Short mmCIF file of C-alpha atoms (C1' of nucleotides) in Angstrom, two decimals:
data_model
loop_
_atom_site.label_atom_id
_atom_site.label_comp_id
_atom_site.label_asym_id
_atom_site.label_seq_id
_atom_site.Cartn_x
_atom_site.Cartn_y
_atom_site.Cartn_z
CA UNK Z 156 -1.17 37.98 -1.71
CA UNK Z 157 -0.09 39.51 2.03
CA UNK Z 158 3.14 40.37 0.48
CA UNK Z 159 1.45 42.13 -2.88
CA UNK Z 160 -1.04 44.15 -1.17
CA UNK Z 161 1.98 45.87 1.27
CA UNK Z 162 1.00 44.19 4.09
CA UNK Z 163 3.73 43.11 6.43
CA UNK Z 164 3.25 39.59 7.26
CA UNK Z 165 4.64 38.66 10.90
CA UNK Z 166 5.41 34.67 11.60
CA UNK Z 167 2.50 33.77 13.38
CA UNK Z 168 0.26 35.01 9.90
CA UNK Z 169 3.15 33.32 7.37
CA UNK Z 170 2.33 29.91 9.64
CA UNK Z 171 -1.23 30.33 9.57
CA UNK Z 172 -1.39 30.72 5.85
CA UNK Z 173 0.95 27.51 5.43
CA UNK Z 174 -0.93 25.30 7.68
CA UNK Z 175 -4.19 26.49 5.90
CA UNK Z 176 -2.67 25.86 2.34
CA UNK Z 177 -1.39 21.97 3.80
CA UNK Z 178 -4.31 21.47 5.02
CA UNK Z 179 -6.41 22.20 2.12
CA UNK Z 180 -3.57 20.29 -0.12
CA UNK Z 181 -1.40 22.82 -1.97
CA UNK Z 182 1.86 22.10 -0.24
CA UNK Z 183 3.53 23.70 -3.10
CA UNK Z 184 1.68 26.94 -2.94
CA UNK Z 185 2.89 26.50 0.94
CA UNK Z 186 6.09 26.11 0.03
CA UNK Z 187 6.35 29.58 -2.14
CA UNK Z 188 4.67 31.23 0.85
CA UNK Z 189 7.76 30.01 3.14
CA UNK Z 190 10.21 31.07 0.45
CA UNK Z 191 9.03 34.46 0.23
CA UNK Z 192 8.48 35.20 4.02
CA UNK Z 193 11.63 33.89 4.84
CA UNK Z 194 13.20 36.11 2.08
CA UNK Z 195 12.37 38.92 4.56
CA UNK Z 196 13.55 37.35 7.27
CA UNK Z 197 10.44 36.08 9.00
CA UNK Z 198 10.54 32.40 10.11
CA UNK Z 199 7.47 30.67 10.79
CA UNK Z 200 7.11 28.37 13.78
CA UNK Z 201 8.55 24.47 13.99
CA UNK Z 202 4.51 23.65 13.71
CA UNK Z 203 3.83 25.09 10.66
CA UNK Z 204 7.08 24.03 8.75
CA UNK Z 205 6.60 20.31 10.12
CA UNK Z 206 3.10 20.44 8.46
CA UNK Z 207 4.70 21.83 5.14
CA UNK Z 208 7.65 18.54 5.85
CA UNK Z 209 5.02 15.96 6.47
CA UNK Z 210 3.02 16.97 3.53
CA UNK Z 211 6.07 16.71 1.30
CA UNK Z 212 6.73 13.46 2.68
CA UNK Z 213 3.89 11.92 2.59
CA UNK Z 214 4.13 12.32 -1.18
CA UNK Z 215 7.33 11.12 -1.49
CA UNK Z 216 8.97 14.59 -2.39
CA UNK Z 217 11.86 13.77 -0.16
CA UNK Z 218 14.28 16.48 -2.05
CA UNK Z 219 11.72 19.00 -1.45
CA UNK Z 220 11.95 17.80 2.44
CA UNK Z 221 15.75 18.24 2.37
CA UNK Z 222 15.80 21.65 0.93
CA UNK Z 223 13.11 23.08 3.70
CA UNK Z 224 15.19 21.27 6.56
CA UNK Z 225 18.27 23.26 5.43
CA UNK Z 226 16.44 26.21 4.79
CA UNK Z 227 14.85 25.96 8.52
CA UNK Z 228 18.27 25.42 9.88
CA UNK Z 229 19.75 28.39 7.97
CA UNK Z 230 17.19 30.64 9.39
CA UNK Z 231 18.22 29.49 12.95
CA UNK Z 232 15.58 27.25 13.95
CA UNK Z 233 15.51 23.81 14.65
CA UNK Z 234 13.67 21.06 13.47
CA UNK Z 235 11.90 18.97 16.27
CA UNK Z 236 11.31 15.17 16.99
CA UNK Z 237 8.12 15.88 15.38
CA UNK Z 238 9.79 17.01 12.38
CA UNK Z 239 11.88 14.02 11.97
CA UNK Z 240 9.60 11.74 13.45
CA UNK Z 241 7.44 12.97 10.21
CA UNK Z 242 10.57 12.10 7.46
CA UNK Z 243 10.71 9.02 9.21
CA UNK Z 244 7.46 7.96 9.11
CA UNK Z 245 7.42 8.38 5.42
CA UNK Z 246 10.68 7.00 4.62
CA UNK Z 247 9.21 3.91 6.02
CA UNK Z 248 5.97 3.78 4.56
CA UNK Z 249 5.71 1.75 1.41
CA UNK Z 250 6.47 -2.07 1.86
CA UNK Z 251 9.45 -3.06 -0.49
CA UNK Z 252 11.34 -0.15 -0.26
CA UNK Z 253 14.31 -1.02 1.41
CA UNK Z 254 16.76 1.79 0.55
CA UNK Z 255 14.24 4.34 2.24
CA UNK Z 256 14.07 2.44 5.45
CA UNK Z 257 17.96 2.35 5.43
CA UNK Z 258 17.43 6.20 5.29
CA UNK Z 259 15.26 6.18 8.00
CA UNK Z 260 16.95 4.32 10.17
CA UNK Z 261 19.87 6.26 9.34
CA UNK Z 262 17.94 9.23 10.46
CA UNK Z 263 16.57 7.70 13.39
CA UNK Z 264 20.02 6.84 14.85
CA UNK Z 265 21.61 10.32 13.84
CA UNK Z 266 18.92 11.89 16.32
CA UNK Z 267 20.15 9.80 19.00
CA UNK Z 268 23.27 11.17 18.52
CA UNK Z 269 22.41 14.74 18.00
CA UNK Z 270 20.96 14.07 21.64
CA UNK Z 271 16.98 14.21 20.74
CA UNK Z 272 15.15 12.23 23.46
CA UNK Z 273 13.30 9.42 21.08
CA UNK Z 274 10.31 8.78 22.76
CA UNK Z 275 7.62 5.72 22.36
CA UNK Z 276 6.31 6.57 18.84
CA UNK Z 277 9.74 7.46 17.25
CA UNK Z 278 11.03 4.05 18.58
CA UNK Z 279 7.69 2.25 16.75
CA UNK Z 280 7.84 3.81 14.09
CA UNK Z 281 11.55 2.54 13.79
CA UNK Z 282 10.12 -0.80 14.75
CA UNK Z 283 7.52 -1.20 12.02
CA UNK Z 284 9.63 -0.02 9.64
CA UNK Z 285 12.00 -2.38 10.22
CA UNK Z 286 9.52 -5.49 10.24
CA UNK Z 287 7.84 -4.41 7.69
CA UNK Z 288 11.25 -4.82 5.47
CA UNK Z 289 11.58 -7.89 6.87
CA UNK Z 290 14.35 -6.67 9.26
CA UNK Z 291 13.21 -8.39 12.74
CA UNK Z 292 16.62 -9.01 14.73
CA UNK Z 293 16.92 -5.21 14.32
CA UNK Z 294 13.37 -4.44 15.28
CA UNK Z 295 14.07 -6.73 18.50
CA UNK Z 296 17.14 -5.03 19.27
CA UNK Z 297 15.57 -1.43 18.75
CA UNK Z 298 12.76 -3.26 21.35
CA UNK Z 299 15.15 -4.20 23.91
CA UNK Z 300 17.05 -0.50 23.65
CA UNK Z 301 13.52 1.09 24.07
CA UNK Z 302 13.22 -0.50 26.97
CA UNK Z 303 16.85 -0.20 28.22
CA UNK Z 304 16.24 3.38 28.04
CA UNK Z 305 13.13 3.45 30.72
CA UNK Z 306 10.32 3.69 27.51
CA UNK Z 307 7.75 0.75 27.70
CA UNK Z 308 6.15 -0.59 24.65
CA UNK Z 309 2.76 0.46 24.25
CA UNK Z 310 -0.20 -1.28 21.91
CA UNK Z 311 0.96 -0.04 18.85
CA UNK Z 312 4.59 -1.10 19.74
CA UNK Z 313 3.10 -4.54 20.19
CA UNK Z 314 1.34 -4.62 16.85
CA UNK Z 315 4.10 -3.67 15.08
CA UNK Z 316 6.16 -6.28 16.48
CA UNK Z 317 3.26 -8.96 15.90
CA UNK Z 318 2.82 -7.92 12.76
CA UNK Z 319 6.66 -8.30 11.97
CA UNK Z 320 6.30 -11.91 13.70
CA UNK Z 321 3.21 -12.57 11.60
CA UNK Z 322 4.81 -11.85 8.40
CA UNK Z 323 8.36 -13.42 8.85
CA UNK Z 324 6.40 -16.82 9.55
CA UNK Z 325 6.89 -16.45 13.23
CA UNK Z 326 3.14 -17.32 14.13
CA UNK Z 327 3.82 -18.70 17.43
CA UNK Z 328 6.37 -16.10 18.67
CA UNK Z 329 3.48 -13.57 17.10
CA UNK Z 330 0.86 -15.39 19.63
CA UNK Z 331 2.99 -15.50 22.01
CA UNK Z 332 3.09 -11.42 22.46
CA UNK Z 333 -0.30 -11.46 21.23
CA UNK Z 334 -1.13 -12.75 24.98
CA UNK Z 335 1.64 -11.15 26.46
CA UNK Z 336 0.24 -7.62 25.13
CA UNK Z 337 -3.23 -8.44 26.81
CA UNK Z 338 -1.21 -9.50 30.25
CA UNK Z 339 0.11 -6.06 30.44
CA UNK Z 340 -3.18 -4.60 30.36
CA UNK Z 341 -3.52 -3.62 26.75
CA UNK Z 342 -7.03 -4.30 25.42
CA UNK Z 343 -7.49 -6.42 21.97
CA UNK Z 344 -8.64 -3.86 19.34
CA UNK Z 345 -9.81 -4.39 15.71
CA UNK Z 346 -6.16 -3.53 14.54
CA UNK Z 347 -4.55 -6.22 16.57
CA UNK Z 348 -7.13 -8.74 15.85
CA UNK Z 349 -6.81 -7.85 12.04
CA UNK Z 350 -3.04 -8.62 12.43
CA UNK Z 351 -3.30 -11.51 13.82
CA UNK Z 352 -6.15 -12.86 11.44
CA UNK Z 353 -4.05 -11.48 8.51
CA UNK Z 354 -1.16 -13.76 10.35
CA UNK Z 355 -3.06 -16.93 10.44
CA UNK Z 356 -4.56 -16.63 6.96
CA UNK Z 357 -1.17 -16.21 5.87
CA UNK Z 358 0.00 -19.53 7.62
CA UNK Z 359 -3.11 -21.32 6.17
CA UNK Z 360 -4.92 -21.69 9.35
CA UNK Z 361 -8.28 -20.96 8.09
CA UNK Z 362 -10.43 -22.55 11.47
CA UNK Z 363 -8.09 -20.44 13.46
CA UNK Z 364 -8.95 -17.25 11.48
CA UNK Z 365 -12.59 -18.38 11.16
CA UNK Z 366 -12.77 -18.65 15.14
CA UNK Z 367 -10.87 -15.52 15.81
CA UNK Z 368 -13.20 -13.47 13.44
CA UNK Z 369 -16.68 -15.35 14.97
CA UNK Z 370 -14.98 -14.40 18.40
CA UNK Z 371 -14.46 -10.97 17.63
CA UNK Z 372 -17.98 -9.97 18.25
CA UNK Z 373 -18.31 -11.67 21.78
CA UNK Z 374 -15.25 -9.97 22.73
CA UNK Z 375 -17.03 -6.67 21.84
CA UNK Z 376 -14.61 -5.93 19.31
CA UNK Z 377 -15.74 -4.03 16.16
CA UNK Z 378 -15.25 -5.71 12.90
CA UNK Z 379 -14.02 -3.43 9.98
CA UNK Z 380 -13.81 -3.38 6.43
CA UNK Z 381 -10.10 -4.77 6.63
CA UNK Z 382 -11.15 -7.65 8.61
CA UNK Z 383 -13.98 -9.10 5.86
CA UNK Z 384 -11.37 -8.47 3.48
CA UNK Z 385 -8.89 -10.26 5.15
CA UNK Z 386 -10.99 -13.39 5.57
CA UNK Z 387 -12.73 -13.07 2.26
CA UNK Z 388 -9.31 -13.06 0.57
CA UNK Z 389 -8.12 -16.03 2.40
CA UNK Z 390 -10.98 -18.37 2.14
CA UNK Z 391 -10.45 -17.50 -2.24
CA UNK Z 392 -6.78 -18.42 -1.41
CA UNK Z 393 -8.21 -21.52 0.01
CA UNK Z 394 -10.36 -22.84 -2.78
CA UNK Z 395 -13.46 -21.67 -0.48
CA UNK Z 396 -15.36 -19.59 -2.67
CA UNK Z 397 -18.59 -20.12 -1.87
CA UNK Z 398 -17.73 -19.15 1.78
CA UNK Z 399 -16.05 -16.21 0.29
CA UNK Z 400 -19.27 -15.09 -1.01
CA UNK Z 401 -21.58 -16.06 1.37
CA UNK Z 402 -18.98 -13.62 4.13
CA UNK Z 403 -19.52 -10.60 1.31
CA UNK Z 404 -23.12 -11.19 1.34
CA UNK Z 405 -23.07 -10.79 5.17
CA UNK Z 406 -21.00 -8.44 5.09
CA UNK Z 407 -23.27 -6.29 2.53
CA UNK Z 408 -25.75 -6.35 5.44
CA UNK Z 409 -23.68 -4.39 7.95
CA UNK Z 410 -22.99 -0.92 7.84
CA UNK Z 411 -19.73 -1.45 6.56
CA UNK Z 412 -19.10 -0.79 2.91
CA UNK Z 413 -17.32 -3.27 0.87
CA UNK Z 414 -13.59 -1.44 -1.09
CA UNK Z 415 -11.96 -2.64 -4.17
CA UNK Z 416 -9.93 -5.17 -1.88
CA UNK Z 417 -13.18 -6.94 -1.44
CA UNK Z 418 -13.91 -7.42 -4.91
CA UNK Z 419 -10.22 -8.03 -6.32
CA UNK Z 420 -10.13 -11.41 -4.47
CA UNK Z 421 -13.54 -12.64 -5.30
CA UNK Z 422 -13.61 -11.67 -8.90
CA UNK Z 423 -9.86 -13.58 -9.42
CA UNK Z 424 -11.39 -16.45 -7.73
CA UNK Z 425 -14.17 -16.50 -10.29
CA UNK Z 426 -12.37 -16.35 -13.09
CA UNK Z 427 -10.31 -19.19 -12.04
CA UNK Z 428 -12.94 -21.36 -12.07
CA UNK Z 429 -14.54 -20.07 -15.00
CA UNK Z 430 -17.70 -17.68 -13.73
CA UNK Z 431 -17.24 -15.63 -15.63
CA UNK Z 432 -21.00 -14.12 -15.57
CA UNK Z 433 -20.44 -14.05 -11.84
CA UNK Z 434 -17.12 -11.77 -12.03
CA UNK Z 435 -18.54 -9.94 -14.84
CA UNK Z 436 -21.86 -9.08 -12.47
CA UNK Z 437 -19.21 -8.12 -9.37
CA UNK Z 438 -17.41 -5.87 -12.05
CA UNK Z 439 -20.62 -3.69 -12.67
CA UNK Z 440 -21.26 -3.89 -8.85
CA UNK Z 441 -18.28 -2.49 -7.88
CA UNK Z 442 -18.37 0.23 -10.53
CA UNK Z 443 -21.83 1.16 -9.59
CA UNK Z 444 -20.26 1.70 -6.04
CA UNK Z 445 -17.99 4.58 -7.42
CA UNK Z 446 -15.01 1.89 -7.47
CA UNK Z 447 -12.31 1.06 -9.96
CA UNK Z 448 -11.25 -2.36 -10.92
CA UNK Z 449 -7.54 -2.66 -10.43
CA UNK Z 450 -5.32 -3.23 -13.36
CA UNK Z 451 -5.01 -6.59 -12.19
CA UNK Z 452 -8.52 -7.48 -12.42
CA UNK Z 453 -8.79 -6.74 -15.87
CA UNK Z 454 -6.04 -9.07 -16.51
CA UNK Z 455 -8.05 -11.97 -14.66
CA UNK Z 456 -11.35 -11.30 -16.61
CA UNK Z 457 -8.94 -11.69 -20.10
CA UNK Z 458 -7.61 -14.85 -18.75
CA UNK Z 459 -10.76 -16.20 -17.17
CA UNK Z 460 -12.82 -15.49 -20.82
CA UNK Z 461 -9.83 -17.48 -22.64
CA UNK Z 462 -10.26 -20.16 -19.96
CA UNK Z 463 -13.36 -20.53 -21.08
CA UNK Z 464 -12.73 -20.53 -24.84
CA UNK Z 465 -14.76 -17.07 -25.37
CA UNK Z 466 -11.88 -15.13 -27.18
CA UNK Z 467 -14.13 -12.46 -28.58
CA UNK Z 468 -14.78 -11.41 -24.85
CA UNK Z 469 -11.53 -11.41 -24.17
CA UNK Z 470 -10.79 -9.38 -27.10
CA UNK Z 471 -13.25 -6.87 -26.30
CA UNK Z 472 -11.53 -6.64 -22.34
CA UNK Z 473 -8.45 -6.38 -23.99
CA UNK Z 474 -9.80 -3.37 -26.28
CA UNK Z 475 -11.00 -1.66 -23.40
CA UNK Z 476 -7.95 -1.83 -21.44
CA UNK Z 477 -5.77 -0.37 -23.99
CA UNK Z 478 -8.19 2.14 -24.94
CA UNK Z 479 -8.13 3.12 -20.98
CA UNK Z 480 -4.26 3.21 -21.51
CA UNK Z 481 -4.34 0.03 -19.06
CA UNK Z 482 -1.29 -2.15 -19.79
CA UNK Z 483 -1.81 -5.67 -19.30
CA UNK Z 484 0.50 -8.52 -18.54
CA UNK Z 485 2.41 -10.30 -21.08
CA UNK Z 486 0.38 -13.29 -19.95
CA UNK Z 487 -2.77 -12.29 -20.20
CA UNK Z 488 -1.40 -10.89 -23.90
CA UNK Z 489 0.00 -14.81 -24.10
CA UNK Z 490 -2.94 -16.52 -23.21
CA UNK Z 491 -5.59 -14.45 -25.41
CA UNK Z 492 -3.25 -15.65 -28.54
CA UNK Z 493 -2.96 -18.82 -27.31
CA UNK Z 494 -6.77 -18.78 -27.42
CA UNK Z 495 -7.55 -17.27 -30.36
CA UNK Z 496 -5.09 -20.13 -31.81
CA UNK Z 497 -6.63 -23.07 -30.41
CA UNK Z 498 -9.76 -21.75 -32.20
CA UNK Z 499 -8.26 -21.06 -35.43
CA UNK Z 500 -8.70 -17.46 -35.58
CA UNK Z 501 -5.34 -16.80 -36.23
CA UNK Z 502 -6.29 -13.48 -37.97
CA UNK Z 503 -7.14 -12.14 -34.65
CA UNK Z 504 -4.28 -13.67 -32.77
CA UNK Z 505 -1.88 -11.69 -34.99
CA UNK Z 506 -3.81 -8.43 -34.46
CA UNK Z 507 -3.26 -9.13 -30.67
CA UNK Z 508 0.35 -9.59 -31.73
CA UNK Z 509 0.43 -6.06 -33.18
CA UNK Z 510 -1.24 -4.55 -30.40
CA UNK Z 511 1.57 -6.21 -27.91
CA UNK Z 512 4.03 -4.55 -30.16
CA UNK Z 513 2.42 -1.55 -30.17
CA UNK Z 514 2.95 -1.43 -26.19
CA UNK Z 515 6.35 -2.67 -26.58
CA UNK Z 516 6.21 -6.57 -25.51
CA UNK Z 517 7.82 -9.72 -26.36
CA UNK Z 518 6.36 -12.39 -27.55
CA UNK Z 519 6.59 -15.39 -25.01
CA UNK Z 520 8.53 -17.98 -26.70
CA UNK Z 521 6.00 -20.84 -26.46
CA UNK Z 522 3.06 -18.50 -27.90
CA UNK Z 523 5.96 -17.77 -30.59
CA UNK Z 524 6.17 -21.22 -31.13
CA UNK Z 525 2.20 -22.25 -31.67
CA UNK Z 526 1.53 -18.99 -33.74
CA UNK Z 527 4.32 -19.97 -35.97
CA UNK Z 528 2.82 -23.44 -36.32
CA UNK Z 529 -0.39 -22.30 -36.93
CA UNK Z 530 0.83 -19.86 -39.63
CA UNK Z 531 2.75 -22.59 -41.28
CA UNK Z 532 1.65 -25.93 -40.17
CA UNK Z 533 5.30 -26.77 -39.88
CA UNK Z 534 7.28 -27.42 -36.68
CA UNK Z 535 8.48 -23.96 -35.89
CA UNK Z 536 11.62 -24.16 -33.55
CA UNK Z 537 14.00 -22.80 -36.33
CA UNK Z 538 11.50 -19.89 -37.40
CA UNK Z 539 10.74 -19.00 -34.17
CA UNK Z 540 14.12 -18.52 -33.14
CA UNK Z 541 15.00 -16.54 -36.22
CA UNK Z 542 11.83 -14.46 -35.01
CA UNK Z 543 12.98 -14.00 -31.75
CA UNK Z 544 15.91 -12.46 -33.17
CA UNK Z 545 13.77 -9.97 -35.49
CA UNK Z 546 11.73 -9.04 -32.25
CA UNK Z 547 15.14 -8.34 -30.36
CA UNK Z 548 16.50 -6.05 -33.22
CA UNK Z 549 13.09 -4.20 -33.62
CA UNK Z 550 12.85 -3.51 -29.44
"C1'" DA W 252 -3.56 30.98 23.75
"C1'" DT W 253 -3.28 26.84 19.88
"C1'" DA W 254 -1.62 24.54 16.22
"C1'" DG W 255 1.75 18.35 15.27
"C1'" DG W 256 3.05 12.52 15.31
"C1'" DG W 257 3.32 6.16 15.32
"C1'" DT W 258 -0.54 0.24 14.13
"C1'" DT W 259 -4.04 -3.40 10.06
"C1'" DA W 260 -5.18 -5.60 3.46
"C1'" DG W 261 -4.07 -4.63 -1.57
#
DNA sequence: ATAGGGTTAG
């Protein structure tokens, strides 16, 4: 706009515009501004370009990130520690993406070679990324390196390592560091408590988890939605359904609003227990709160209805799923076919099979046997093998 | 003149 109106923008105006566009969730427009002004040899400040890099990093568009980095360097501007920090952080984000953590680690090590003085935030980010991808040994090495460089771990660093120990199964080490953290003067917080709570839950230490939860207010630590969700999920997992529901009720009495992760484990366990009225009631409640069930919640519901022999409701939910373009799990479809067969509704079962083929699923072999035997009333082994071949050829 | 960063569940 500035360019079209004939007014020559200066670097600070361009920088301001880029930051504003990033803040308003328009990184692509901001990127075009950067491109336009850089052609006129106008280079916005590092902070603004970093915001832009951060925006593309957060949405995983690393191709664009690398392009902007090259543009920066070519125009004689140096990315700073914050710039790389944002990229490393985004690369470490997302649990299962090991390859990305490798890339983050490569950039991190490169930074040191280039002479950047990594600070406690850079180290903590990298330590956290390594911990989250299960690379505890490397994380601990970084911890030592950091201390050797005269940088003291802070509460973030402790939390990252404690979380890593919790997730990798070394809950006693986690506990030891937890206490060490407080002895160094860092205060127990909602986050540190939530990490420990999740660790205890993960290792089935329900009594300890409940105790920690109960002690939080006594220690003046505020409980948040994650605190509640963690314990609710744990209670559900341990089969303490009524305790989980009670905790959910007590949560409603606070100012903390439930999230979808509050409901997902509750609905799952209710479905497993065949309490379909309660389960569907919760769905209504969460939808009334403007929340959307996870895809897997629909699967739980369908399987739940099958468990109680209500194939009709199961079919209805399946249609609803397919209409919303949601893909059910193969097991869910198998389950429904099984349920329909056992009720003698072979025609309905065949309808489901047809829908499965439509979304390119392959029938599980046990369900295949069942279906054929219902259709033919004979032992189906041979026929089923034949059908398997037909499906393979078709797909 | 100033602008920016890292942690917890699913």
